[in-house]
Amino acid sequence: MTAGDSGSGSAVRGAGPGAGQGGAGAEAPLRLGRLGRATHPRRPCVLVFAGADPSGGAGIAADIQAIAALGAHALPVITTLTVQDNDRVHAVLPVDPELVLLQARVLIEKSCIDAVKIGIPGSAANARAIAQIITELRAARRAACRGEVQPQFLSVPDAAFTASALGAACADTSEAIVCAAGAAPAMSEAEPPLPAGDDGWPPGAGFAAPPVVLDPVLASGHGDLLSRDDAVSALAPLLPLVTVLTPNGPEAGALSGVTGPGAEIDPLAHARALRAQGCQHVLITGGHGGGDSVINRWYGPARQQSWSWPRLAGGYHGSGCTLASAVAALLAQGWPVAQALARAQGYTHRALAEAFAIAPGQLIPRR
């Protein structure tokens, strides 16, 4: 959750849910099961840990909207209650960590978890609780793969639904992307397999365990604190579990711990340090920089890539939440990391370009 994602817009939104025949909100037709009964297609599910924002612009509200727009379903676990508007955070009240655990465990008992998205934990204790849940999910997945338990986490999203949802929501985003080495790869382009991460599971499509996307919000755009504890230290238990980390420039610098002359403007050094802490992929966004373009840089195990976006005027409430949730929704549906990052940025940039006002101050992305 970003209470004040004040960086100018980066990373664009396709047709909204239900826009036209077979749009993002179009459901696949009913199918007949083995016994001849009508069955419904299953939406991929993203387990979301985030705070509640009464303005509806960031946090869990932003996550739910972005994930739904890209064809997945959010399972929201509230970590923090906040007192905030579309500009400032006035108070933060973390939920008890036991309640965080209870919320998540009830959901994973019954639902297949296809991805995890993390916003603000609100406290170091909540971050440890979230890390515990992710560890339990991965242990259950490994046991299922070995045949030791029923594979309740291994169901596969309905292919027809996934294709129709993504087709409308992101139909034209790849054409808007400008990469350091030219246009973004076409969605049909095969990608080389990437090496396995520290936990043994390869990133990209075919995750053997739910991919984890972390939006490491350290403070609001106005500098308002979003955690009861030191935000950098609180996130430490989560970094080794992260598949994709989506910090802005200042967040990457603070989390990496890299110091020295020019360190604050060296994204490669930050990314290397963050990957050394266990993050498999790091996407450092450039909304807090200057110039007419926003440069987002991806650093992965086997490749690096950058995208350039026209800088949008004004400030936006919840832009970081939108981007990270879009990435999680696409990974939940099996998209390789490179393609998920490209499409999520396109969706987010358009959401910012079409933002609306609810009060003076930061705008709300049209997700």
XYZ file of C-alpha atoms in Angstrom:
367
model
C 0.000 0.000 0.000
C 1.342 3.375 -0.831
C -0.325 6.186 0.985
C 1.365 8.749 -1.132
C 2.898 7.292 -4.245
C 3.841 10.764 -5.306
C 6.269 9.737 -8.010
C 5.029 10.879 -11.355
C 3.292 8.182 -13.317
C 5.162 5.272 -14.590
C 4.156 2.205 -15.769
C -1.335 1.576 -18.415
C -4.480 0.221 -18.584
C -6.371 -1.685 -21.208
C -10.074 -2.047 -21.666
C -11.838 -2.406 -18.359
C -13.635 -5.504 -17.186
C -16.518 -6.418 -19.409
C -15.547 -3.932 -22.131
C -16.815 -5.542 -25.254
C -17.240 -9.179 -26.236
C -14.797 -11.416 -24.409
C -13.480 -8.509 -22.308
C -11.584 -8.762 -19.082
C -14.791 -9.348 -17.181
C -16.175 -11.954 -19.587
C -16.623 -15.315 -17.886
C -15.970 -18.524 -19.753
C -19.144 -20.563 -20.394
C -20.205 -23.271 -17.991
C -18.687 -26.667 -18.602
C -19.937 -30.163 -17.796
C -17.991 -32.120 -15.210
C -17.347 -35.841 -15.255
C -20.808 -36.575 -13.861
C -22.554 -34.322 -16.363
C -23.130 -31.515 -13.859
C -22.474 -27.875 -14.663
C -19.119 -26.638 -13.325
C -17.683 -23.159 -13.186
C -14.240 -22.074 -14.383
C -11.815 -21.299 -11.575
C -10.176 -17.888 -11.296
C -6.533 -17.840 -10.240
C -6.272 -16.550 -6.668
C -3.779 -14.070 -5.222
C -3.354 -14.063 -1.454
C -2.901 -10.380 -0.588
C -1.439 -8.957 2.623
C -2.016 -5.207 2.820
C -3.426 -2.341 4.842
C -6.880 -0.784 4.655
C -6.970 2.719 3.144
C -10.248 4.585 3.842
C -9.739 6.727 0.733
C -9.958 3.636 -1.461
C -6.951 4.743 -3.469
C -4.180 2.529 -2.139
C -3.700 -0.592 -0.071
C -6.129 -3.469 -0.192
C -8.688 -1.555 -2.301
C -6.109 -0.887 -5.019
C -4.934 -4.494 -4.883
C -8.414 -5.945 -5.292
C -9.226 -3.691 -8.242
C -5.972 -4.274 -10.132
C -5.985 -8.028 -9.596
C -9.592 -8.313 -10.778
C -8.935 -6.132 -13.829
C -6.212 -8.527 -14.941
C -8.289 -11.653 -14.588
C -7.458 -13.020 -11.139
C -9.186 -12.933 -7.755
C -7.776 -11.303 -4.628
C -7.975 -13.019 -1.249
C -7.387 -9.996 1.012
C -5.784 -10.330 4.430
C -5.813 -7.055 6.350
C -2.523 -6.329 8.105
C -3.071 -2.721 9.149
C -5.857 -0.229 9.737
C -4.928 3.303 8.731
C -6.338 6.791 9.139
C -5.556 8.486 5.847
C -6.918 10.401 2.896
C -5.643 10.609 -0.669
C -2.611 12.629 0.491
C -1.583 11.947 4.076
C -1.414 9.118 6.593
C -2.538 10.305 10.032
C -2.400 7.070 12.025
C -1.410 3.404 11.604
C -2.823 0.559 13.687
C -1.318 -2.867 12.892
C -3.585 -5.879 13.216
C -2.508 -8.466 15.778
C -0.177 -11.007 14.090
C -2.316 -13.903 15.322
C -5.256 -12.421 13.442
C -3.121 -12.125 10.309
C -2.279 -15.826 10.614
C -5.911 -16.785 11.203
C -7.164 -14.806 8.199
C -4.605 -16.379 5.884
C -4.926 -19.949 7.133
C -8.695 -19.994 6.729
C -8.226 -18.971 3.098
C -5.440 -21.410 2.244
C -7.343 -24.280 3.842
C -9.913 -24.045 1.051
C -8.494 -22.026 -1.847
C -5.669 -22.719 -4.234
C -3.093 -19.935 -3.835
C -1.579 -19.100 -7.228
C 0.449 -16.069 -6.086
C 1.077 -13.898 -3.034
C 1.207 -10.095 -3.016
C 2.510 -8.181 -0.001
C 2.004 -4.509 0.752
C 2.653 -2.990 4.172
C 2.851 -5.524 7.011
C 2.428 -2.711 9.542
C 4.806 -4.241 12.094
C 7.796 -6.540 12.325
C 5.605 -9.153 14.006
C 3.189 -9.109 11.081
C 6.055 -9.453 8.620
C 7.211 -12.544 10.487
C 3.661 -13.924 10.396
C 3.470 -13.396 6.630
C 6.854 -15.086 6.183
C 5.532 -18.019 8.209
C 2.486 -18.346 5.949
C 4.642 -18.292 2.801
C 6.944 -20.920 4.264
C 3.939 -23.107 5.094
C 2.566 -22.694 1.573
C 5.856 -23.712 0.001
C 6.299 -26.665 2.332
C 2.795 -27.887 1.479
C 3.536 -27.500 -2.233
C 6.761 -29.505 -1.961
C 5.011 -32.222 0.013
C 2.248 -32.365 -2.602
C 4.836 -32.653 -5.380
C 6.392 -35.602 -3.533
C 2.964 -37.185 -3.138
C 3.009 -36.932 0.651
C -0.223 -34.902 0.897
C -3.197 -34.191 -1.290
C -2.213 -31.477 -3.833
C -4.855 -28.986 -2.704
C -2.665 -26.097 -3.873
C -1.974 -27.482 -7.345
C -5.140 -26.791 -9.338
C -4.677 -25.069 -12.687
C -6.581 -21.933 -13.814
C -9.122 -22.321 -16.580
C -7.194 -21.661 -19.788
C -10.124 -20.232 -21.724
C -10.944 -17.734 -19.007
C -7.314 -16.683 -18.585
C -6.919 -16.018 -22.302
C -10.119 -13.984 -22.600
C -9.387 -11.924 -19.497
C -5.869 -10.981 -20.486
C -6.739 -10.442 -24.117
C -8.929 -7.418 -23.403
C -7.208 -6.030 -20.321
C -3.767 -5.879 -21.902
C -4.413 -6.121 -25.633
C -2.303 -3.168 -26.713
C 0.173 -2.637 -23.894
C 3.157 -4.301 -25.516
C 3.048 -1.773 -28.355
C 3.455 1.099 -25.879
C 6.576 -0.312 -24.279
C 9.964 1.044 -25.255
C 12.869 -1.054 -24.031
C 16.534 -0.243 -23.815
C 17.144 -2.640 -26.677
C 13.996 -1.876 -28.672
C 10.391 -3.034 -28.483
C 9.226 -5.435 -25.804
C 9.160 -9.109 -26.787
C 5.916 -10.303 -28.320
C 3.696 -12.305 -26.013
C 4.180 -15.398 -28.166
C 7.963 -15.239 -27.988
C 9.470 -18.204 -26.167
C 11.745 -17.268 -23.323
C 14.834 -19.214 -22.251
C 14.414 -21.040 -18.949
C 15.830 -19.143 -16.002
C 17.893 -20.868 -13.317
C 16.211 -21.989 -10.138
C 16.101 -19.662 -7.189
C 17.452 -20.408 -3.746
C 14.343 -22.399 -2.856
C 14.738 -24.686 -5.867
C 11.787 -23.342 -7.834
C 12.409 -21.706 -11.231
C 10.958 -18.224 -11.736
C 8.509 -17.572 -14.555
C 5.646 -19.718 -15.785
C 5.198 -23.081 -14.132
C 6.022 -22.006 -10.592
C 6.156 -25.055 -8.374
C 5.321 -22.789 -5.434
C 3.229 -19.608 -5.407
C 5.318 -16.639 -6.611
C 5.591 -13.798 -4.109
C 5.466 -10.115 -5.126
C 6.506 -7.533 -2.544
C 5.833 -3.799 -2.839
C 8.246 -2.583 -0.145
C 6.552 0.619 0.930
C 8.678 2.338 3.571
C 6.736 5.604 3.898
C 4.079 7.648 2.148
C 4.978 10.154 -0.529
C 4.890 12.838 2.176
C 7.160 10.799 4.439
C 4.394 9.551 6.738
C 5.393 6.311 8.467
C 3.445 3.153 7.644
C 4.854 0.794 10.255
C 5.042 0.675 14.030
C 8.642 -0.559 13.744
C 11.617 0.348 11.577
C 10.227 -0.369 8.113
C 13.502 -1.615 6.600
C 14.188 -4.017 9.464
C 10.575 -5.203 9.474
C 10.809 -6.362 5.853
C 14.019 -8.342 6.382
C 12.286 -11.741 6.977
C 10.360 -11.377 3.727
C 13.176 -10.535 1.300
C 14.570 -14.095 1.028
C 11.082 -15.306 0.066
C 10.419 -12.769 -2.693
C 10.038 -13.702 -6.340
C 9.578 -10.124 -7.585
C 10.442 -6.993 -5.596
C 9.080 -3.666 -6.906
C 10.807 -0.809 -5.048
C 11.104 2.761 -6.254
C 14.576 4.284 -6.291
C 14.667 5.516 -2.670
C 13.201 2.241 -1.382
C 15.781 0.202 -3.312
C 18.576 2.279 -1.800
C 17.267 1.954 1.741
C 16.636 -1.791 1.510
C 19.915 -2.620 -0.199
C 22.084 -0.985 2.414
C 24.551 0.061 -0.288
C 26.520 3.125 0.753
C 29.347 5.189 -0.673
C 29.802 7.901 -3.331
C 27.041 7.735 -5.918
C 25.426 4.731 -4.235
C 22.053 6.463 -3.995
C 21.791 6.641 -7.793
C 23.240 3.233 -8.710
C 20.267 0.922 -9.349
C 22.495 -1.954 -10.461
C 24.346 -1.946 -7.130
C 21.037 -1.830 -5.275
C 19.617 -4.695 -7.330
C 22.688 -6.855 -6.799
C 22.510 -6.302 -3.055
C 18.790 -7.094 -2.966
C 19.255 -10.238 -5.026
C 22.032 -11.274 -2.671
C 19.446 -11.040 0.124
C 17.302 -13.598 -1.701
C 15.022 -11.584 -4.034
C 14.943 -13.430 -7.350
C 13.820 -10.484 -9.488
C 14.053 -6.758 -8.748
C 12.090 -4.138 -10.713
C 13.283 -0.673 -9.665
C 10.781 1.954 -10.765
C 11.820 5.452 -11.740
C 8.814 7.549 -10.809
C 10.778 9.474 -8.188
C 13.451 10.537 -10.664
C 13.528 13.545 -12.970
C 13.280 14.151 -16.699
C 10.555 13.621 -19.246
C 10.710 9.831 -19.063
C 10.296 7.293 -16.310
C 12.810 4.458 -16.582
C 11.922 1.170 -14.897
C 14.766 -1.339 -14.638
C 14.446 -5.083 -14.172
C 17.299 -7.203 -12.826
C 16.801 -10.978 -12.885
C 18.916 -14.118 -12.585
C 19.616 -14.371 -16.301
C 18.736 -11.044 -17.901
C 18.246 -7.333 -17.410
C 15.841 -5.032 -19.184
C 14.583 -1.470 -18.967
C 11.388 0.219 -20.049
C 10.873 3.918 -20.764
C 7.507 5.586 -20.144
C 6.391 9.195 -20.696
C 6.338 10.965 -17.353
C 2.824 12.002 -16.367
C 2.120 15.253 -14.562
C 0.835 15.188 -11.008
C 0.911 12.672 -8.184
C -0.958 9.395 -7.850
C -2.294 7.568 -4.825
C -1.639 3.823 -4.969
C 0.493 3.565 -8.110
C 2.940 1.164 -6.479
C 0.119 -1.033 -5.181
C -1.364 -1.132 -8.665
C 1.874 -2.207 -10.341
C 2.780 -4.909 -7.821
C -0.758 -6.326 -7.807
C -0.843 -6.405 -11.593
C 2.429 -8.351 -11.618
C 1.037 -10.812 -9.058
C -2.179 -11.311 -11.033
C -0.256 -12.136 -14.196
C 2.194 -14.454 -12.454
C -0.778 -16.236 -10.870
C -1.958 -17.048 -14.376
C 1.375 -18.523 -15.414
C 2.911 -15.681 -17.400
C 6.724 -15.680 -17.475
C 8.290 -12.963 -15.377
C 9.463 -10.796 -18.300
C 6.036 -10.752 -19.903
C 4.254 -10.207 -16.593
C 6.463 -7.193 -15.854
C 5.946 -5.675 -19.292
C 2.177 -6.074 -19.247
C 1.792 -4.933 -15.656
C 3.677 -1.719 -16.410
C 1.523 -1.068 -19.441
C -1.652 -1.588 -17.457
C -0.445 0.648 -14.626
C 0.709 3.487 -16.861
C -2.671 3.646 -18.537
C -4.453 3.515 -15.174
C -2.446 6.586 -14.138
C -3.015 8.370 -17.446
C -6.779 7.959 -16.931
C -6.734 8.805 -13.201
C -9.533 10.756 -11.541
C -9.881 13.080 -8.572
C -11.830 12.477 -5.358
C -10.472 15.525 -3.512
C -7.645 18.033 -3.866
C -4.287 16.313 -3.938
C -3.194 13.020 -5.402
C -5.265 11.373 -8.120
C -6.740 7.879 -8.020
C -5.653 5.511 -10.824
C -8.533 4.183 -12.939
C -7.828 0.497 -12.529
